[in-house]
XYZ file of C-alpha atoms in Angstrom:
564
model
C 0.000 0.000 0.000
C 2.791 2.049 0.872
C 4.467 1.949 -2.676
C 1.507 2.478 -4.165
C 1.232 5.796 -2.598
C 4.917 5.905 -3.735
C 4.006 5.026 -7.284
C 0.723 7.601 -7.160
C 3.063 10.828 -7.094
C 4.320 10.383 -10.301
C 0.285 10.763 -11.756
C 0.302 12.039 -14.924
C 4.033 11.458 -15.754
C 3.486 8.142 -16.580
C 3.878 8.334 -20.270
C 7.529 10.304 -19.728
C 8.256 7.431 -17.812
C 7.900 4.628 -19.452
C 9.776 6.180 -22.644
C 12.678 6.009 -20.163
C 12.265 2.760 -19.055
C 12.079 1.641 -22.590
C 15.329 3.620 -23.418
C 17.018 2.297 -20.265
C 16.501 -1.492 -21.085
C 17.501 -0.650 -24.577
C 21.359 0.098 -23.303
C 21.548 -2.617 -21.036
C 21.176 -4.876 -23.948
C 23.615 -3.441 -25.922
C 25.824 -2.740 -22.734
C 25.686 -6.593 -22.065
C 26.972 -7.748 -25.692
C 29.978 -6.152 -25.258
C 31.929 -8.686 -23.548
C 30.977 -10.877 -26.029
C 32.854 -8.757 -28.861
C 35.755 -9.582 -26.660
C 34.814 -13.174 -26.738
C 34.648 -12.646 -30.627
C 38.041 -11.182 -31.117
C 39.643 -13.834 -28.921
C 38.493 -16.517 -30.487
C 39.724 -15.308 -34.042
C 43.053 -15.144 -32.012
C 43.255 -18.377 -31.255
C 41.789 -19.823 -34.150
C 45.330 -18.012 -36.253
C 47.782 -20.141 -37.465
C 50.510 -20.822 -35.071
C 48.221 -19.426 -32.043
C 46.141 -22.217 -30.940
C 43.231 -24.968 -32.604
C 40.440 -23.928 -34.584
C 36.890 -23.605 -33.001
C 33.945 -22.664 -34.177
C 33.332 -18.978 -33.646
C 30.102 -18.361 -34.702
C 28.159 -20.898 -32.823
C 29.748 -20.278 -30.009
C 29.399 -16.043 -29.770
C 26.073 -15.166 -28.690
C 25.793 -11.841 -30.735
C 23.012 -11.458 -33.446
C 23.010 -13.126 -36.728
C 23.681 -10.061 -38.342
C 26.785 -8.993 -37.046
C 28.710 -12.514 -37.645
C 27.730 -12.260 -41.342
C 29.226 -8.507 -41.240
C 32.492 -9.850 -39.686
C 32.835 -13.170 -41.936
C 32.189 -10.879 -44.957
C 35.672 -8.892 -44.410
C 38.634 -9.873 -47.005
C 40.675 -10.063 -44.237
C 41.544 -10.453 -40.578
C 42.515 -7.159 -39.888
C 39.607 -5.559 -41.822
C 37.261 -8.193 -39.545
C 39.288 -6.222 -36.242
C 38.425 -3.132 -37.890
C 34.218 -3.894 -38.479
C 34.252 -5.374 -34.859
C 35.511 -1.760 -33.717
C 33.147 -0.072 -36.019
C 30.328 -1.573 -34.809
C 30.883 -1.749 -31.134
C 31.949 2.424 -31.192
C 28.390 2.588 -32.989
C 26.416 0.478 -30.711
C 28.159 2.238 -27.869
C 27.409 5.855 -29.670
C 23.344 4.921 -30.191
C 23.693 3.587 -26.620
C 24.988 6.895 -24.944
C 22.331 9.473 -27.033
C 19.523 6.793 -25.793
C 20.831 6.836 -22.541
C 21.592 10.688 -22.877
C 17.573 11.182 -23.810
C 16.457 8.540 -20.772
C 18.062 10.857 -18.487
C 17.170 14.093 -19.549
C 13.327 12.773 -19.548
C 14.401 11.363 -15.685
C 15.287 15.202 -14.847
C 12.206 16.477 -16.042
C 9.985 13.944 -14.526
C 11.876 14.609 -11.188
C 11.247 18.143 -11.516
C 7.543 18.051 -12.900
C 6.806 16.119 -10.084
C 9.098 17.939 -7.313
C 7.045 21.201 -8.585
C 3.330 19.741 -8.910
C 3.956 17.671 -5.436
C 5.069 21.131 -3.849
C 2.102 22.907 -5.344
C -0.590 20.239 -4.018
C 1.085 20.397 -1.052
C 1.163 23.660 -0.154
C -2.495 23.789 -1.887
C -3.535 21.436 0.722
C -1.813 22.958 3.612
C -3.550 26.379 2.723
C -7.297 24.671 3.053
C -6.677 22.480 5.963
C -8.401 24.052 9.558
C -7.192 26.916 11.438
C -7.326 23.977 14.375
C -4.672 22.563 12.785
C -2.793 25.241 12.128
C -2.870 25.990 15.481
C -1.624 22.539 16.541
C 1.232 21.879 14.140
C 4.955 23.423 13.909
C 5.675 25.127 11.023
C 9.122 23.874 11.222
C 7.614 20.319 10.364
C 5.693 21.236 7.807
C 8.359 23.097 6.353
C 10.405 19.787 6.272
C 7.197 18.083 4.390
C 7.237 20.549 1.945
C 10.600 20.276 1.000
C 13.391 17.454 2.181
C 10.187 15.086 2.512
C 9.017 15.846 -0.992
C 12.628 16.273 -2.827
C 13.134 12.340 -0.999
C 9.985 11.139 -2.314
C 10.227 12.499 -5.463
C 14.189 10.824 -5.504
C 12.735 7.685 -5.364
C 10.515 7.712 -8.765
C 12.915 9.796 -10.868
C 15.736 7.975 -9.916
C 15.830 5.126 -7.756
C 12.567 3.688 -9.525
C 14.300 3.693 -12.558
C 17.465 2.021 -10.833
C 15.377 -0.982 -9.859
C 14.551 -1.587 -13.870
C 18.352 -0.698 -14.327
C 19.961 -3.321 -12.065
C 16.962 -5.932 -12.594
C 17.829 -5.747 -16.767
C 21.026 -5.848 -15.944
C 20.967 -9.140 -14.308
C 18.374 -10.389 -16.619
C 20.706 -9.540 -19.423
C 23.963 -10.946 -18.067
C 22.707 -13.886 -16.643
C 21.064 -14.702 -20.364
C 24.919 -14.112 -21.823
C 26.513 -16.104 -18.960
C 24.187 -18.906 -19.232
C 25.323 -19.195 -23.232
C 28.422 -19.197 -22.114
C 28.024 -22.015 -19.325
C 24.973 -22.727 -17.736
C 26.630 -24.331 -14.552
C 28.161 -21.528 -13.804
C 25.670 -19.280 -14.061
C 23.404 -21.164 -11.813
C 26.537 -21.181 -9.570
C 26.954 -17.119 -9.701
C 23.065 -16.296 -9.402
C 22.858 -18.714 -6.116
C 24.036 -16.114 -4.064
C 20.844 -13.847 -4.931
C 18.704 -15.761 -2.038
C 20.891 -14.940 0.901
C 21.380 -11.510 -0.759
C 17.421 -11.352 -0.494
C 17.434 -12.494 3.184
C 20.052 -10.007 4.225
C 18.133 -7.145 2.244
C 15.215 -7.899 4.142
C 16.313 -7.799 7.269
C 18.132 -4.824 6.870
C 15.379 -3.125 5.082
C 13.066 -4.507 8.481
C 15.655 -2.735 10.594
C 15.963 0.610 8.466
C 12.466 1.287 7.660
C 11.339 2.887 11.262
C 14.576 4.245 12.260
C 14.681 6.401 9.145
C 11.016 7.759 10.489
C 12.853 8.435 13.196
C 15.345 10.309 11.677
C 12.712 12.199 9.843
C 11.041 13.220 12.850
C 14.279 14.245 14.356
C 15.248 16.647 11.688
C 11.507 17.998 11.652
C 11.865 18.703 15.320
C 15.464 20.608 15.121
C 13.741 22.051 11.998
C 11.160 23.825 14.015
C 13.884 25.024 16.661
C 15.217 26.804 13.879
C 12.054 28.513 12.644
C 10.877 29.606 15.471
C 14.143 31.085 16.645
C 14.823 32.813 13.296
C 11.135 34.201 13.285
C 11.731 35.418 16.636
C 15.133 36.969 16.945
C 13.803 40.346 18.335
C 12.698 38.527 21.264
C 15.575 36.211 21.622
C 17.824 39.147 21.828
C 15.484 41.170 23.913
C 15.476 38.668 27.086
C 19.418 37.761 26.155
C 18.494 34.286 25.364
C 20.740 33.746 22.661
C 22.396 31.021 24.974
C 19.313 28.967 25.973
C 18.267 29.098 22.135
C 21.836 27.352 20.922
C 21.664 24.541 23.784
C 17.786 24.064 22.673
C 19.157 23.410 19.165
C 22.318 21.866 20.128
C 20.296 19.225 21.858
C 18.131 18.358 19.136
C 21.037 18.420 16.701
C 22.838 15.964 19.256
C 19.870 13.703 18.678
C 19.518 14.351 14.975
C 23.098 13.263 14.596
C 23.033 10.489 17.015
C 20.032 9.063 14.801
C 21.732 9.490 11.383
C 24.875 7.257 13.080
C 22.903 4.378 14.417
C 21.069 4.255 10.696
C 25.036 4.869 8.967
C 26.136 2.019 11.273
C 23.396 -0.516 9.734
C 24.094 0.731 6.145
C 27.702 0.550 6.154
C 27.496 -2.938 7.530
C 24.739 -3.940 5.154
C 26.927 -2.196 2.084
C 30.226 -3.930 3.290
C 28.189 -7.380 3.119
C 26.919 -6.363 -0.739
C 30.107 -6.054 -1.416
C 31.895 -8.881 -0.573
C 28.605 -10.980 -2.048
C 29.706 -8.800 -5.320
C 33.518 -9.260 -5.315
C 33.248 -13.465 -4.006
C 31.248 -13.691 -7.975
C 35.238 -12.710 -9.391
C 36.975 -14.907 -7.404
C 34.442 -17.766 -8.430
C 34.362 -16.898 -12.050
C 38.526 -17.464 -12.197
C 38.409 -20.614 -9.939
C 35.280 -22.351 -11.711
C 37.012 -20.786 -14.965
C 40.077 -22.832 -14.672
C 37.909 -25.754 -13.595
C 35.671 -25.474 -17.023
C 39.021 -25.332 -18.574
C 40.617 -28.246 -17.292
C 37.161 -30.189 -18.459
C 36.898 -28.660 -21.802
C 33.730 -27.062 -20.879
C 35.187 -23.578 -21.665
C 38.253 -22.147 -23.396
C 39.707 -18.504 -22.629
C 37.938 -16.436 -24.645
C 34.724 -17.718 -22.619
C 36.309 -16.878 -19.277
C 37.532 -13.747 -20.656
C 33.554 -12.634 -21.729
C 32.590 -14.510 -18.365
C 35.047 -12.000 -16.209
C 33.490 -9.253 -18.123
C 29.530 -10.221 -17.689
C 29.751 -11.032 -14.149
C 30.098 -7.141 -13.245
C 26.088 -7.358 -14.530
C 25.799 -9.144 -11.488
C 27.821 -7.029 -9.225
C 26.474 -4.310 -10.157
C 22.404 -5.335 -9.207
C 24.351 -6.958 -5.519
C 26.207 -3.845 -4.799
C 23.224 -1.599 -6.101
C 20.702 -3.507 -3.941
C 21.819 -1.532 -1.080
C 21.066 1.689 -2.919
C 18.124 1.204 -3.238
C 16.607 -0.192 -0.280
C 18.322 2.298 1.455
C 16.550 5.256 -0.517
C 13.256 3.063 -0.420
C 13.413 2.976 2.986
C 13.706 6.812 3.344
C 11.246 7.810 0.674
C 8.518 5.580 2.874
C 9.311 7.514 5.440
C 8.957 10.658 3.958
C 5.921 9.876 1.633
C 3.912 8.585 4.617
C 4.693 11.910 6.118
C 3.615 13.764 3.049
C 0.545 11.640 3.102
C -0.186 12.219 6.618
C -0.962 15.240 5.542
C -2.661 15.084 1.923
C -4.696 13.071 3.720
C -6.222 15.129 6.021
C -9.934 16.358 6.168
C -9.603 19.997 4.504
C -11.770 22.536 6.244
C -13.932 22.911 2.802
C -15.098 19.455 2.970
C -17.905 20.877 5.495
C -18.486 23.749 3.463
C -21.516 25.949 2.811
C -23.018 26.653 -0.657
C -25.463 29.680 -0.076
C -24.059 33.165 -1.027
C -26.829 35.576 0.622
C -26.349 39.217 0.885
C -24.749 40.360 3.834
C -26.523 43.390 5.778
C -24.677 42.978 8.957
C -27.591 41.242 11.337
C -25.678 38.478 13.640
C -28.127 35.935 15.650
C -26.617 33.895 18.376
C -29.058 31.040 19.414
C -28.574 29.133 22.311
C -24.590 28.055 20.960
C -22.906 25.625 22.062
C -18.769 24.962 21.522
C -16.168 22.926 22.998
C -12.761 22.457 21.794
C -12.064 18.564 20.818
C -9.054 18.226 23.670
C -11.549 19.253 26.717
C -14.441 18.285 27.828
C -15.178 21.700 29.623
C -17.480 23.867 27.286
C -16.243 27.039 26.370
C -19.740 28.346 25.561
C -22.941 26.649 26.811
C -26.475 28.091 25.145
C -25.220 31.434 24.557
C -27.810 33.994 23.049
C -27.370 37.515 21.756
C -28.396 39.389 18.925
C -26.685 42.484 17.038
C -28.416 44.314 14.770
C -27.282 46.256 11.370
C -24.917 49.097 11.845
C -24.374 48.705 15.936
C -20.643 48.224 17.338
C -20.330 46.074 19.554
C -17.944 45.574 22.592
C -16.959 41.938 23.847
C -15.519 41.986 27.600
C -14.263 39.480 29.381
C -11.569 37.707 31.322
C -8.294 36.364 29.505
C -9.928 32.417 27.954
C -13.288 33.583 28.420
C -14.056 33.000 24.684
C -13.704 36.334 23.285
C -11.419 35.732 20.206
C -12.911 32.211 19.968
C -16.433 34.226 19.049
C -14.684 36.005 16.319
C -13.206 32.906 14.982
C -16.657 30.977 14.864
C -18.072 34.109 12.485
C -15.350 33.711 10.409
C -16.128 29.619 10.270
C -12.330 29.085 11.519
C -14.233 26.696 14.322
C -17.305 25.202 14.078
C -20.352 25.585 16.927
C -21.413 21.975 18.509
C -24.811 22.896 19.151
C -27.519 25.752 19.118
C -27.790 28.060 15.470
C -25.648 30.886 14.257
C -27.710 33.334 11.896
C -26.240 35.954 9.528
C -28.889 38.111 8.344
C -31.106 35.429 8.703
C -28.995 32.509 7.384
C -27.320 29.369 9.352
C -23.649 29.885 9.276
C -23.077 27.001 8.000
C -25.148 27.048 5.542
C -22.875 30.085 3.970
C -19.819 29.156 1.676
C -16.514 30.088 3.753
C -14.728 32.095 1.419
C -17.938 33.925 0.259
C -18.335 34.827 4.267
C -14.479 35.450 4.776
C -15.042 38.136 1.993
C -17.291 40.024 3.309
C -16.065 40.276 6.808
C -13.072 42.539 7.622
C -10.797 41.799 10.285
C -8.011 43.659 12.793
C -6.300 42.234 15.054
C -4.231 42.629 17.860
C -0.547 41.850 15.948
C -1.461 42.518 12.770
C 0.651 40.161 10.582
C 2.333 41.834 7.587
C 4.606 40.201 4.786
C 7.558 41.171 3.498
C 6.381 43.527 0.717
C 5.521 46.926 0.313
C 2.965 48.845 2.068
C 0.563 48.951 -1.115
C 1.405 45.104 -1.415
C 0.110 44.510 2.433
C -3.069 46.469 1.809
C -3.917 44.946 -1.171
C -3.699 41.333 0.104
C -7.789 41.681 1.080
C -8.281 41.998 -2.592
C -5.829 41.817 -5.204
C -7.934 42.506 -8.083
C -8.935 45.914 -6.559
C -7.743 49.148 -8.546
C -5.082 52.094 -6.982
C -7.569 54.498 -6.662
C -9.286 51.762 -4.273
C -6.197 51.120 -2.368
C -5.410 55.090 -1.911
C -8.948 55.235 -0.702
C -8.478 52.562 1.643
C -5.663 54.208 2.690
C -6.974 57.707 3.543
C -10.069 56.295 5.457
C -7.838 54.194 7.735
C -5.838 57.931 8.472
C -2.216 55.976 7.019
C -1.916 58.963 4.060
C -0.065 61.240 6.183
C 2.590 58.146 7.528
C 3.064 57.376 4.006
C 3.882 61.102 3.007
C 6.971 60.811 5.204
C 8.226 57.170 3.887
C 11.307 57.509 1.259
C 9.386 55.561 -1.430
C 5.628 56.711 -0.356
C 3.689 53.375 -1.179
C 6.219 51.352 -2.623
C 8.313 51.170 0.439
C 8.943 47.711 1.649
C 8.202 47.389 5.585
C 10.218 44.463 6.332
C 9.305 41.280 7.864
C 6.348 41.119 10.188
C 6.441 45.151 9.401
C 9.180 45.937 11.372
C 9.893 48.976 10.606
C 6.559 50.320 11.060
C 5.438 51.654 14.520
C 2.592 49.494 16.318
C -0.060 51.809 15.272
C 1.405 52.349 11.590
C 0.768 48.581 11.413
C -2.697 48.802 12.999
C -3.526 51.202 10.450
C -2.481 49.234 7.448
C -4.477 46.474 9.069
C -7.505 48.577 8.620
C -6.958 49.691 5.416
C -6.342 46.397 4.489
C -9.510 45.394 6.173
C -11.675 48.542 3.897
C -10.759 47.421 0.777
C -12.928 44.283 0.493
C -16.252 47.110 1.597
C -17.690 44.305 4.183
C -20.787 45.136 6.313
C -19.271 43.262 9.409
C -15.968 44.261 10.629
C -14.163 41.821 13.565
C -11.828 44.303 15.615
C -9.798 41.688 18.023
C -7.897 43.077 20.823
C -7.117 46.201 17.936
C -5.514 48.816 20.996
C -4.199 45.920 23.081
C -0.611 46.815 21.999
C -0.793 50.267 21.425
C -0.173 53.576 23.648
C -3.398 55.267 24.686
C -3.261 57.911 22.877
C -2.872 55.725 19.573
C -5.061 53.237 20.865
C -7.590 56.192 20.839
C -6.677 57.133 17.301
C -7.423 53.586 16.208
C -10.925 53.810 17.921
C -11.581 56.718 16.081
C -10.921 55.347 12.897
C -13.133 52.363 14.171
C -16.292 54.958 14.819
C -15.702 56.558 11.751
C -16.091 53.109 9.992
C -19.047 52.348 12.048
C -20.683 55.832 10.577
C -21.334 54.443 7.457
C -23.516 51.826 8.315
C -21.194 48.925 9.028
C -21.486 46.273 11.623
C -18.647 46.025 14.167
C -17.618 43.584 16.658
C -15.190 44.692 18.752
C -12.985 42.240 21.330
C -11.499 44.564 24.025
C -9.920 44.702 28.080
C -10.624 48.440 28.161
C -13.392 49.813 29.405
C -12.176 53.447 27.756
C -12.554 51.370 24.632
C -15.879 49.338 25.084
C -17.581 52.885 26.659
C -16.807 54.645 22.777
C -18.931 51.202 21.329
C -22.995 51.596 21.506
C -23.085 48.426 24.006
């Protein structure tokens, strides 16, 4: 089931793949007749006068028909050395352009998928519930999104492809070795089984500790995101010290995982090889044996020496592969343990009603999944078109929870919400989310510039909407004293705005989509007073043309400027 999930990222690349499969097995055929030209050339050696007795060369060189009627056709010896070059520089110069076009189609599978696996990913991530955005590290979801993916992704492009690589090798060189001597071949490919046995215990072994290792790199992953994200704190407290020993410990662990997995591997790679190299030594002693009986002449043992590396190769590669199946298992049941996950628009509305700005609490009912306690228990109020509202309460109380269950970011248990007259529910999310404008406390703002950050609410919406925007949320005048007016960039998280520069923005931000209901969270709770004031202005001003505003709050000065 697991490789099948494996197997399922490459949709839609199927068709790039096979070509290269095709193209692949293609040069290990002609790959595995070349020892045979050897055996060829050899045998018109010793077939010379005054070199050694005659044999019969043709049935006894397993290249096609073709060829031997090319080589007996030369006038001469030399000119027969000369068409055996041609032909294997030929077959050698079809056999690198094939393999030259397998592997550019293997880069731009492994790329076609790396970018359409990152794009459903992050696609996913983006509709899955603000619960479980709340309950994950971004760190480890940061890992899923990339190492996990470029791993998985590793495994089709590449390591896929060097399962049908080693497996047509062997096929291929056994089917040469048995012409040669069918004894020994049977002799060389007996050492397969115990190859299997050791493979599968190792693979037993490796498969959860490279979860593990995974997990670890998530976790120091995290350590690092957080820190990075926040320095200004770090550095505030002086906790630059804690923060290294919190990441030296996980990197301890990180490391001490990737040594107990390099331990196995090395040990498991050692035994491949000396499985690999014992086929040489057996090849020379069984060689000499054949010899002694008449079974096989040099030239045979000379092809033999050169076709047992086909078997090497698929004994030695085995480790490869099981290696990098064992870590793309691990990190495609990661990615999956996401893709698989319920998005929040699975329990989505479909009505799109107009929204006036009339909100109808009946008798609701919420708990969050992890407690039993109910945060709300059949809670009643109504607000009417136009009114601002103030919510008061103690710190958990359920003020910012109320705000989130308008927006649909949790869902009630029991009871009805209305919005001008229609069950929440039964509204489409990102219809509601459009017409409701938020603030809150720490506004979040990205890395771009100030127009950029107020035209996130709406990207399709015109300058002249965004200036508006702009001048009703009272940022005009800040942005007359910035270097680059509008297009200055503000730094990450808007640092290098003041708190209620940012606040503002957030408004403005929040005017452009025009909603009737607008969800003011904790908007002052990190300003001065006199800003905080400024902001409530703004707020009443807002309220003055007709909208609907709810507005979470610890200050009474701020709940006494609301209606109720």
């Amino acid at each position: 089931m697991r490789l099948k999930q494996l197997i399922k990222l490459g949709k839609g690349l199927y068709h790039y793949i096979l070509i290269a499969i095709v193209l692949l097995i293609f040069s290990r055929i002609t790959y595995s007749m070349i020892p045979l030209f050897t055996q060829y050339v050899l045998k018109r050696l010793l077939e010379q006068p005054g070199i050694g007795t005659t044999l019969d060369v043709y049935n006894q060189v397993n290249l096609p028909a073709f060829f031997i009627r090319l080589f007996e056709s030369a006038p001469s010896f030399l000119d027969e050395i000369i068409y055996v070059a041609g032909v294997l520089i030929s077959l050698q110069i079809i056999r690198f352009l094939f393999r030259f076009i397998e592997l550019s189609i293997r880069g731009f599978v492994r790329h076609s998928m790396g970018q359409n696996l990152r794009l459903n990913m992050y696609e996913h991530i983006q509709k899955l519930s603000y619960k479980f955005h709340n309950n994950t590290d971004s760190g480890d979801l940061i890992q899923r999104s990339t190492s996990d993916i470029e791993t998985s992704v590793n495994f089709l492009s590449r390591t896929l492809m060097d399962i049908i690589f080693l497996a047509s090798t062997l096929v291929f060189g056994a089917y040469q070795l048995y012409f040669l001597n069918p004894l020994l071949t049977v002799i060389l490919l007996s050492i397969i089984p115990f190859v299997g046995v050791a493979s599968i215990i190792y693979f037993r072994k490796n498969d959860k500790m490279y979860h593990d290792v995974e997990e670890a790199e998530s976790k120091m992953m995290t350590v690092i995101q957080e820190n990075l994200s926040s320095a200004r704190i770090v550095r505030a407290f002086g906790n630059e010290a804690y923060e290294i020993e919190k990441l030296r410990i996980k990197n301890d662990h990180h490391r001490h995982m990737r040594l107990r997995t390099g331990k196995i591997v090395s040990k498991f790679w050692g035994t491949m090889d000396f499985m690999g190299i014992s086929q040489y030594v057996l090849v020379i002693v069984l060689g000499i044996y054949f010899m002694n009986q008449n079974q096989m002449d040099a030239a045979q043992i000379a092809a033999a020496l050169g076709l047992v590396g086909m078997l090497i190769w698929p004994i030695r590669g085995l480790g490869h592969i099981l290696n990098d199946y064992a870590k793309a298992l691990a990190a495609s049941k990661r990615i999956y343990d996401i893709l698989n996950l319920e998005t929040e628009y699975e329990k989505n509305g479909t009505l799109t009603p107009e929204i006036k700005g009339h909100i109808v609490f009946e008798n609701v009912t919420f708990k969050f999944d992890d407690t039993e306690n109910k945060l709300f228990k059949n809670l009643s109020f109504e607000i009417l078109p136009g009114e601002t509202v103030a919510f008061i309460g103690r710190t958990g109380s359920g003020k910012s929870t109320l705000m989130n269950m308008l927006m649909r970011m949790y869902e009630y248990h029991d009871g009805h919400i209305y919005v001008d007259g229609v069950e929440l529910r039964d509204i489409e999310k990102n219809y509601l989310r459009a017409h409701l404008g938020v603030v809150l406390q720490e506004p979040f703002l990205f890395s771009k510039t100030v127009y950029d950050n107020i035209a996130i609410a709406n990207r399709k919406a015109d300058r002249s909407k965004i200036l508006m925007a702009a001048q009703a949320a009272s940022l005009e005048k800040d942005i007359k004293t910035f270097h680059q007016g509008y297009d200055t960039v503000v730094g990450e998280k808007g640092t290098t705005l003041s708190g209620g520069q940012k606040q503002r923005v957030a408004i403005a931000r929040s005017l452009i989509t025009e909603p009737k209901v607008l969800l003011a969270d904790e908007p002052t709770g990190a300003l001065d007073s006199n800003t905080s004031k400024e902001v409530m202005r703004l707020i009443q001003e807002i309220n003055n043309k007709g909208k609907t505003i709810l507005v979470v709050t610890h200050e009474t000065d701020i709940a006494n400027m609301c209606k109720r």
